[in-house]
PDB file of C-alpha atoms in Angstrom:
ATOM      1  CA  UNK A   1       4.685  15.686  -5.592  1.00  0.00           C
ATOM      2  CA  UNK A   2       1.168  15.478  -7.142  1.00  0.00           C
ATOM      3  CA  UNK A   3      -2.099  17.457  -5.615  1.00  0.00           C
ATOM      4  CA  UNK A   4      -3.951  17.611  -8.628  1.00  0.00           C
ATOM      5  CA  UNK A   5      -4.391  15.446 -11.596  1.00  0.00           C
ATOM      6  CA  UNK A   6      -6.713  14.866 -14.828  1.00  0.00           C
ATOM      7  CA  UNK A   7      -8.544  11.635 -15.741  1.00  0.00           C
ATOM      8  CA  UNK A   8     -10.395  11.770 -19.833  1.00  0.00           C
ATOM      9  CA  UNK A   9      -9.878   7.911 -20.223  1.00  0.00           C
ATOM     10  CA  UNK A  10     -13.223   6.256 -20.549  1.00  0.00           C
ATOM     11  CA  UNK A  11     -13.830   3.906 -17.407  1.00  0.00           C
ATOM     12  CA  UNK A  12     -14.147   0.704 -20.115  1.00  0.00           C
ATOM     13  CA  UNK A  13     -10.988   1.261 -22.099  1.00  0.00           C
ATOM     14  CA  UNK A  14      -9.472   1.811 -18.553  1.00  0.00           C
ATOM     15  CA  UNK A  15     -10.429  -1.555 -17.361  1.00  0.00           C
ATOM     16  CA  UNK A  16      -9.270  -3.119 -21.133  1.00  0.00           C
ATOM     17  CA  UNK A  17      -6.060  -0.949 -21.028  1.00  0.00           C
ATOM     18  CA  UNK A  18      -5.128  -2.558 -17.645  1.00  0.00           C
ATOM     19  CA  UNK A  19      -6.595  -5.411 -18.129  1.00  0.00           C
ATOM     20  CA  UNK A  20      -8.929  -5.875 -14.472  1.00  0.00           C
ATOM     21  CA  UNK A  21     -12.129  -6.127 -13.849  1.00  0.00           C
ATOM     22  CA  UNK A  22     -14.459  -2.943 -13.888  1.00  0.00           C
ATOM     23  CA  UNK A  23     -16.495  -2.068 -10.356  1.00  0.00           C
ATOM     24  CA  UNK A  24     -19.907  -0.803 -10.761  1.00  0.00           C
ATOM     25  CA  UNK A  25     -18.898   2.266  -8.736  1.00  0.00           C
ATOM     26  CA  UNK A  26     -16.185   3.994 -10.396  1.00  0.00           C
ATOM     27  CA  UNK A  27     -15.784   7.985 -10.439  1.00  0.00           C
ATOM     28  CA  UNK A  28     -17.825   9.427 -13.123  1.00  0.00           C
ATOM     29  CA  UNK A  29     -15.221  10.696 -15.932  1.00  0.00           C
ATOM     30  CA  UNK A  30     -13.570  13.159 -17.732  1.00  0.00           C
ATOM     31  CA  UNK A  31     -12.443  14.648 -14.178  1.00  0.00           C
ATOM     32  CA  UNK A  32     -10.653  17.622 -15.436  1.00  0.00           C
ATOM     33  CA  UNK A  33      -9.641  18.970 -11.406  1.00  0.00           C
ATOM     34  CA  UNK A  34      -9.637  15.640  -9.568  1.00  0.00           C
ATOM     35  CA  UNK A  35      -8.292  16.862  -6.249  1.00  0.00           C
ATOM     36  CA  UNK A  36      -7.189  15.372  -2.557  1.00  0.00           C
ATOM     37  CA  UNK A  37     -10.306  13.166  -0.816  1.00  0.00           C
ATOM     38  CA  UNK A  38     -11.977  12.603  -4.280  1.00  0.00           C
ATOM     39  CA  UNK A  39     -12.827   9.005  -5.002  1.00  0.00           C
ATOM     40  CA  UNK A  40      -9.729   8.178  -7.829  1.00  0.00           C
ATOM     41  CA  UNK A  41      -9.408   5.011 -10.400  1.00  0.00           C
ATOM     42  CA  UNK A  42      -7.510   2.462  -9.140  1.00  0.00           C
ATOM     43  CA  UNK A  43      -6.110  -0.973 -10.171  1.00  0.00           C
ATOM     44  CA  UNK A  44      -4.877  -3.652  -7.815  1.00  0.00           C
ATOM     45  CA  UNK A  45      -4.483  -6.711  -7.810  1.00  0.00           C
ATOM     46  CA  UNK A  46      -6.508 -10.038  -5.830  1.00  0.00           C
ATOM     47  CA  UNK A  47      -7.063 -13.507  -5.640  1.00  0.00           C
ATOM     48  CA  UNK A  48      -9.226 -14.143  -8.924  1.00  0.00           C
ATOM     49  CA  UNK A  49      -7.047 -11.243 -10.892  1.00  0.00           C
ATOM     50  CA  UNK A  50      -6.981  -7.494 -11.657  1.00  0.00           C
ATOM     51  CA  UNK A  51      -9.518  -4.976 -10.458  1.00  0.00           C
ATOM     52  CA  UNK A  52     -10.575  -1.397 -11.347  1.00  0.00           C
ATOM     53  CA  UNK A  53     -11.606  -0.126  -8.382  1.00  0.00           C
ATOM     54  CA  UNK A  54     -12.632   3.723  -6.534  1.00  0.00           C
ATOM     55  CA  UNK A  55     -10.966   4.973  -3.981  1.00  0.00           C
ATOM     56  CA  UNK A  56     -10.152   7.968  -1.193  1.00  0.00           C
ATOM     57  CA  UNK A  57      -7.220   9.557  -2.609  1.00  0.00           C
ATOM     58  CA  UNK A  58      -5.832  10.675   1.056  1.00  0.00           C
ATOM     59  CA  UNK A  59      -4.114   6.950   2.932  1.00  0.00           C
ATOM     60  CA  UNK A  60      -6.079   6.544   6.083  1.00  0.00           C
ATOM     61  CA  UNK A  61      -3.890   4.765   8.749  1.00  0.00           C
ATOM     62  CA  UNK A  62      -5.648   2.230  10.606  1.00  0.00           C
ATOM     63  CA  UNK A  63      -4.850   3.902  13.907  1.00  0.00           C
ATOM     64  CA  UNK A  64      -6.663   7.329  12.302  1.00  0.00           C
ATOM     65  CA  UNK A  65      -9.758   7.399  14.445  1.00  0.00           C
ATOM     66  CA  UNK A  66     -11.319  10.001  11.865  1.00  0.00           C
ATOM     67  CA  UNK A  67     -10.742  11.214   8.507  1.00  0.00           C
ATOM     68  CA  UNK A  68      -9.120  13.899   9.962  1.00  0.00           C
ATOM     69  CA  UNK A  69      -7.634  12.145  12.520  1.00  0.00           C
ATOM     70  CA  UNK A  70      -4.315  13.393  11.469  1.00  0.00           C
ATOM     71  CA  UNK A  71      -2.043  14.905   8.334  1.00  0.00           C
ATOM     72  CA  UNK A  72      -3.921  14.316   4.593  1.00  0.00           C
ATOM     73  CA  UNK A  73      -1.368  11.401   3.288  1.00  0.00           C
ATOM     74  CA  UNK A  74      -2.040  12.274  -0.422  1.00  0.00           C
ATOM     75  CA  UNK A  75       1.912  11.382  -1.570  1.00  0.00           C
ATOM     76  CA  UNK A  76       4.133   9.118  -0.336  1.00  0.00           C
ATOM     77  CA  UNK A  77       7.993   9.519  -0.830  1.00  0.00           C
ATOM     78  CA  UNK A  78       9.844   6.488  -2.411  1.00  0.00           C
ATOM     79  CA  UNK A  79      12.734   6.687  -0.299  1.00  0.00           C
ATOM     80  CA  UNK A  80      11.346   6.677   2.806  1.00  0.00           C
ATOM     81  CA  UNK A  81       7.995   4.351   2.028  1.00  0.00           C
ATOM     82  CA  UNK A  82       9.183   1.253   3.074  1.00  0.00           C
ATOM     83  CA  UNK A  83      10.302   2.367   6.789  1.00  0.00           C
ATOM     84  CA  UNK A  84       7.486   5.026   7.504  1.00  0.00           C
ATOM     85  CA  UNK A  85       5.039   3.042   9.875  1.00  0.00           C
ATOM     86  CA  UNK A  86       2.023   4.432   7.759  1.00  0.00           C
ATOM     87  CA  UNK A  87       3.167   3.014   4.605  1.00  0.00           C
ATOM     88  CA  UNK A  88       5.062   0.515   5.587  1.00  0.00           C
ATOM     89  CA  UNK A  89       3.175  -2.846   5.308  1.00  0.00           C
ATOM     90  CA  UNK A  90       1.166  -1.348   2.259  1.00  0.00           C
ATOM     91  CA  UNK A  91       4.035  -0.735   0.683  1.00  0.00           C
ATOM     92  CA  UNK A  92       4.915  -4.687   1.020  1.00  0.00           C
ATOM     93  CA  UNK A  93       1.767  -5.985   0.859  1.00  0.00           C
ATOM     94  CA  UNK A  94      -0.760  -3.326  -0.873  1.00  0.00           C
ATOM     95  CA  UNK A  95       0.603  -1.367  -3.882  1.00  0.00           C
ATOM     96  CA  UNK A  96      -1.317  -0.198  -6.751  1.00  0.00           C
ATOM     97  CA  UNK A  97      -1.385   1.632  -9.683  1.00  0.00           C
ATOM     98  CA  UNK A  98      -3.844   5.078 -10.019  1.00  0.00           C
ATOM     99  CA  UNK A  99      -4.811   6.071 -13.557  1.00  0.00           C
ATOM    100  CA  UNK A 100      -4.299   9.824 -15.187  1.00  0.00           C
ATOM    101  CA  UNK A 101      -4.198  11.413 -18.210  1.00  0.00           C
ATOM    102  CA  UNK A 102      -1.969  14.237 -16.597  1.00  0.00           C
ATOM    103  CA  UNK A 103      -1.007  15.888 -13.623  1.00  0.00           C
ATOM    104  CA  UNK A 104      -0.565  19.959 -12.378  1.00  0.00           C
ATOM    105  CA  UNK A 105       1.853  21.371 -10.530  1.00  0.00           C
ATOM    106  CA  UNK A 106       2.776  25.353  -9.772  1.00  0.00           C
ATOM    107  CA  UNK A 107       5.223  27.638  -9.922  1.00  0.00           C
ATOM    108  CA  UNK A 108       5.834  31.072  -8.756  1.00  0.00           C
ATOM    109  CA  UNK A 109       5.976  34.351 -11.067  1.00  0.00           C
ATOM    110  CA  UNK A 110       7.774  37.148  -9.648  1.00  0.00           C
ATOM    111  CA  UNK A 111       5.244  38.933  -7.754  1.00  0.00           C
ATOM    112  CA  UNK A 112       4.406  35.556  -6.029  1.00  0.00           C
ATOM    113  CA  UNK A 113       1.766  34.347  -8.121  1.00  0.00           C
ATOM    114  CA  UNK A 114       0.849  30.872  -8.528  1.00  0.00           C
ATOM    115  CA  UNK A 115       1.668  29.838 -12.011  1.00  0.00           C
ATOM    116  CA  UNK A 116      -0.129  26.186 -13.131  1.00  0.00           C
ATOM    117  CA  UNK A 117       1.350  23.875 -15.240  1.00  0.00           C
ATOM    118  CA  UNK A 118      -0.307  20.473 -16.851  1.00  0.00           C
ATOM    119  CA  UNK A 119       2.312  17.534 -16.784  1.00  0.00           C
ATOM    120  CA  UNK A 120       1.617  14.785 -19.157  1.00  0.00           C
ATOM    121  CA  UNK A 121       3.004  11.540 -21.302  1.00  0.00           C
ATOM    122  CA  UNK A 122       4.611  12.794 -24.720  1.00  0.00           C
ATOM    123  CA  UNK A 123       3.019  10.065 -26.482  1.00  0.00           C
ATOM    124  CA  UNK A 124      -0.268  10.980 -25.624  1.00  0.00           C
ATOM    125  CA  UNK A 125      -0.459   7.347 -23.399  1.00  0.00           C
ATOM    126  CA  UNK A 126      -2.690   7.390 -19.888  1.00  0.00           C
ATOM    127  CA  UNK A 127      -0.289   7.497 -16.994  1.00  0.00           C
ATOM    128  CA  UNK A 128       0.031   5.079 -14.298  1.00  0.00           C
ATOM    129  CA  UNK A 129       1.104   6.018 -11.372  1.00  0.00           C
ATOM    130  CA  UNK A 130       2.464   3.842  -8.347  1.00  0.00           C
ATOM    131  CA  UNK A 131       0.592   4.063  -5.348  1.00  0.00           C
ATOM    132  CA  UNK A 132       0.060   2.060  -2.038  1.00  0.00           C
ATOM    133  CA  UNK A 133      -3.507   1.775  -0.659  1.00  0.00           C
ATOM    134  CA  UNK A 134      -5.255   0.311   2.922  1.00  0.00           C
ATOM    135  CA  UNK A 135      -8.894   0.001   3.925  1.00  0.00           C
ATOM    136  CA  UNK A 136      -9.612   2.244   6.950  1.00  0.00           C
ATOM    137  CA  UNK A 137     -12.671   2.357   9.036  1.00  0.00           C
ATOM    138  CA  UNK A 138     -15.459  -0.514  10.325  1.00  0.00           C
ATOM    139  CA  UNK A 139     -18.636  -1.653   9.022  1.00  0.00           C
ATOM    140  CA  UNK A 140     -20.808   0.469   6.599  1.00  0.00           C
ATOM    141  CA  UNK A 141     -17.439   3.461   7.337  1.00  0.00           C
ATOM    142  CA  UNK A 142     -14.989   0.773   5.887  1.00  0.00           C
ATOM    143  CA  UNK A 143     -13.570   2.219   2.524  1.00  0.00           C
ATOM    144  CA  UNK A 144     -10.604   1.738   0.312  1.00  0.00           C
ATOM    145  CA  UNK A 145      -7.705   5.073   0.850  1.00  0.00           C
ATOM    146  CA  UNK A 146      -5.267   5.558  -1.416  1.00  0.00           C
ATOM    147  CA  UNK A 147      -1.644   7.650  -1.942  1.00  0.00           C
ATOM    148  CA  UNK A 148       0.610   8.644  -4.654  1.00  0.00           C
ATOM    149  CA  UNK A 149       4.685   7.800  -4.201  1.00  0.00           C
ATOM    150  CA  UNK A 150       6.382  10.575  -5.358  1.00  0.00           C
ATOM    151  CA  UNK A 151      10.491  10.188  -6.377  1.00  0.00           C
ATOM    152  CA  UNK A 152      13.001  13.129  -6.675  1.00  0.00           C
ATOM    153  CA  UNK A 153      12.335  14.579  -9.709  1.00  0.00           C
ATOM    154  CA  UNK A 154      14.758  14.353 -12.877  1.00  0.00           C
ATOM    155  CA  UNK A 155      16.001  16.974 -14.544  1.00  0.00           C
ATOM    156  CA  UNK A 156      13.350  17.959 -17.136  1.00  0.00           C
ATOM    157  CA  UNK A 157      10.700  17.858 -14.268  1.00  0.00           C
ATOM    158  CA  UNK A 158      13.375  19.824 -11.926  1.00  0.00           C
ATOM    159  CA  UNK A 159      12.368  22.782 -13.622  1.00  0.00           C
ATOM    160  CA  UNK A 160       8.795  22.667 -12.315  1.00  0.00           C
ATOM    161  CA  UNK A 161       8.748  21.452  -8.794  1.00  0.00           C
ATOM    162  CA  UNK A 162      11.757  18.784  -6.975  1.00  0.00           C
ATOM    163  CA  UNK A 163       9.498  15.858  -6.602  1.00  0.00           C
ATOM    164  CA  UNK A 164       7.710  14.531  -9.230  1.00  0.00           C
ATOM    165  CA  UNK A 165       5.163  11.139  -8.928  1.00  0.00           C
ATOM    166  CA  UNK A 166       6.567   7.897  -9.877  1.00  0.00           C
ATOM    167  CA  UNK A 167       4.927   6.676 -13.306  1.00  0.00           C
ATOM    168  CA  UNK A 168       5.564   3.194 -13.973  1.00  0.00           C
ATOM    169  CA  UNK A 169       5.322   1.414 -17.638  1.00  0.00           C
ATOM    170  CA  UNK A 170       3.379  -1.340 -18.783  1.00  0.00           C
ATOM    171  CA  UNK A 171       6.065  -3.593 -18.532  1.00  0.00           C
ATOM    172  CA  UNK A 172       6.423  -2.891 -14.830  1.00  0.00           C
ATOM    173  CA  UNK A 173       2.820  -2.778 -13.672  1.00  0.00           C
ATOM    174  CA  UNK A 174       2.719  -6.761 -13.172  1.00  0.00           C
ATOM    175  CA  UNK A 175       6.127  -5.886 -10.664  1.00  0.00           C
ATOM    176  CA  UNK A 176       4.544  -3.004  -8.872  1.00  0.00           C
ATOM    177  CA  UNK A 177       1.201  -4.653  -8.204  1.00  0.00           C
ATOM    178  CA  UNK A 178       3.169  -8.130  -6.906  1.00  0.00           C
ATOM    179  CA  UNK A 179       2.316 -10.001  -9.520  1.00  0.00           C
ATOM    180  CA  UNK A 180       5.842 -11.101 -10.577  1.00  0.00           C
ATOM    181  CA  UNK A 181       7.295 -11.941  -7.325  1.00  0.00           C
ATOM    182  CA  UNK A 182      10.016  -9.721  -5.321  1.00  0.00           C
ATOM    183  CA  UNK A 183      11.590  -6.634  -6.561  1.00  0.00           C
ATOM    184  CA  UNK A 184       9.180  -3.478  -6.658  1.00  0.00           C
ATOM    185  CA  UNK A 185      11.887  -1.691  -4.787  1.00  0.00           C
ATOM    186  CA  UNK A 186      14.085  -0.950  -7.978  1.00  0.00           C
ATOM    187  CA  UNK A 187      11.343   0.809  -9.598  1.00  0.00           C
ATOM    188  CA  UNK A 188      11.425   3.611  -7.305  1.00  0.00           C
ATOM    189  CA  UNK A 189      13.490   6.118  -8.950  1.00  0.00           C
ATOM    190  CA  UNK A 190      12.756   9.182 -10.835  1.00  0.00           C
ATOM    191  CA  UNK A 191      11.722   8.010 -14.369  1.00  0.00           C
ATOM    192  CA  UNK A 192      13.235   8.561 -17.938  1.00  0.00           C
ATOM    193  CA  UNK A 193      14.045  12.319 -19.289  1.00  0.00           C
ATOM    194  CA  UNK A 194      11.932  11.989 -22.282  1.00  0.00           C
ATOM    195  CA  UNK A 195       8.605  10.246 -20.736  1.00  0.00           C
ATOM    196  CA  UNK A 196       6.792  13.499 -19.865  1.00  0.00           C
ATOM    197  CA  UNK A 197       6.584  16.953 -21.001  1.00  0.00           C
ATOM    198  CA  UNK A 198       4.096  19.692 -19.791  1.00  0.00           C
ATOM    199  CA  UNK A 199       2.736  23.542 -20.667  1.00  0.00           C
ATOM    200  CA  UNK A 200       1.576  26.508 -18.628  1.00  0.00           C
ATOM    201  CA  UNK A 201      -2.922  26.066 -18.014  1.00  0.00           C
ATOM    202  CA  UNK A 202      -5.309  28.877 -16.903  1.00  0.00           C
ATOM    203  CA  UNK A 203      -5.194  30.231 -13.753  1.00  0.00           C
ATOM    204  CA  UNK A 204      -8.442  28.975 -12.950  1.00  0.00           C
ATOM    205  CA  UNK A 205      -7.234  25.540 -12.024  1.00  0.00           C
ATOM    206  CA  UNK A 206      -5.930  27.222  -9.201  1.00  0.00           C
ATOM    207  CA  UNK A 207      -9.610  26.645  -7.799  1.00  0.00           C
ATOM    208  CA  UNK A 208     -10.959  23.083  -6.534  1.00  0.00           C
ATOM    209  CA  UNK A 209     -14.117  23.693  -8.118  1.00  0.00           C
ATOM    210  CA  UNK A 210     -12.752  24.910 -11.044  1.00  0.00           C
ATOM    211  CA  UNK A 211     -13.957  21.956 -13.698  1.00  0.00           C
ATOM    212  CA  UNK A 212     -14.259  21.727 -17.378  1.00  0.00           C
ATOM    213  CA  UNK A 213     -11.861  20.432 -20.522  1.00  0.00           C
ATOM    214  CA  UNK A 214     -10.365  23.992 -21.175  1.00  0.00           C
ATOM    215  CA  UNK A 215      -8.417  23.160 -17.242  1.00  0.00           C
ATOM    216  CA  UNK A 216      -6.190  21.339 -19.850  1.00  0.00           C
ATOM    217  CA  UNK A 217      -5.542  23.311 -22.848  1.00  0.00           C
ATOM    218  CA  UNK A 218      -2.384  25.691 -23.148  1.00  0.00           C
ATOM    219  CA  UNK A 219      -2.320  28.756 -22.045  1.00  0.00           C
ATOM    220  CA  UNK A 220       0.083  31.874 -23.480  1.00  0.00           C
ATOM    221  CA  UNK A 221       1.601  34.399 -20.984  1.00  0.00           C
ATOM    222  CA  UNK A 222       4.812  35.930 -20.381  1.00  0.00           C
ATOM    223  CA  UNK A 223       5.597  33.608 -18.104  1.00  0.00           C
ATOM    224  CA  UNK A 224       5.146  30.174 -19.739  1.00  0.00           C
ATOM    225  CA  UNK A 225       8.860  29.366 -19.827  1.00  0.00           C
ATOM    226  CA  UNK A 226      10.119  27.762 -16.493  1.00  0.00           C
ATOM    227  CA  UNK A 227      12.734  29.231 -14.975  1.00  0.00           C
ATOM    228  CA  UNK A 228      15.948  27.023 -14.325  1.00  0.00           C
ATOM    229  CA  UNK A 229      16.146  26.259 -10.327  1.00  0.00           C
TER     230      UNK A 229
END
């Protein structure tokens, strides 16, 4: 899954990187702790081409009458995305890609303690992740809602959590987003072994209003191996 990512790019080389058109509203960056109902950087694609667009990461069903109006739909699984009524005519109609430089996820020490981990590309490349989106709500309420699919995760990200986010490369973005015709589908699988790699982060990530670049820098304990299963 993903509940927590990072964003450094800069919002233009964002928009030249994917090649859409910048909004004048995007999230102010770096985001070091971007976290669930935060406004996120997305691209999708329209009529008259790409665009770089914010929106609520947490899908909003159209039948939600309220924000809250029932479970917080940051992730969406790949194997069950196109059947799921929430996701299912986004996931025909309305998929996107949301941009990150890298990703947490937790384990547990011993005594129960949540242990943080930053996941992120071993070239040093932003990530893409798929995602589905919808607009939710009426009149001046109307905004854009977003989620992450998520895939089993392979083995090199087995060692952190079971589910990992599916990260798609350049080559596929132009698939994902619909832009060259039918087969998105075959995409969603858990990605190559040697894509990502990731290091045990301060504890203090472990707060949502925990914010600031040292979120991502290593950090050295006795427990910054992963244990096996």
């Amino acid at each position: 899954m993903c509940g927590r990512f990072a964003i450094t790019l800069p919002n233009d080389a964002m928009a030249q990187l994917f090649a859409a058109q910048p909004s004048n509203a995007l999230p102010a960056v770096p985001g070091f702790n971007v976290c669930p109902t935060n406004q996120v950087h997305v691209v999708r694609t329209s009529e008259t081409g790409r665009k770089l667009l914010p929106m609520r990461w947490g899908f909003l069903p159209q039948w939600y009458k309220a924000e809250n109006g029932g479970p917080l739909l940051i992730n969406a699984r790949a194997e069950t995305l196109a059947e799921k009524p929430a996701f299912r005519a986004a996931c025909r109609e309305r998929r996107c890609l949301l941009v990150a430089t890298g990703f947490y996820e937790w384990t547990k020490s011993a005594q129960d303690t949540r242990l943080p981990w930053y996941i992120h590309r071993r070239d040093s490349a932003p990530i893409a992740f798929a995602g589905v989106w919808q607009d939710w709500g009426t009149a001046e309420s109307r905004q854009a809602t977003c989620a992450i699919v998520t895939t089993q995760a392979n083995a090199h990200m087995s060692k952190i959590h079971h589910r990992m986010p599916l990260i798609l490369e350049p080559d596929d973005w132009a698939l994902w987003l619909g832009e060259r015709g039918k087969g998105a589908a075959r995409l969603m699988k858990p990605g190559a072994e040697n894509v990502l790699d990731y290091f045990r982060v301060d504890p203090a990530v472990n707060s949502n209003r925990a914010h600031g670049p040292e979120l991502i820098e290593p950090f050295e304990d006795d427990q910054s191996a992963p244990q096996e299963g």
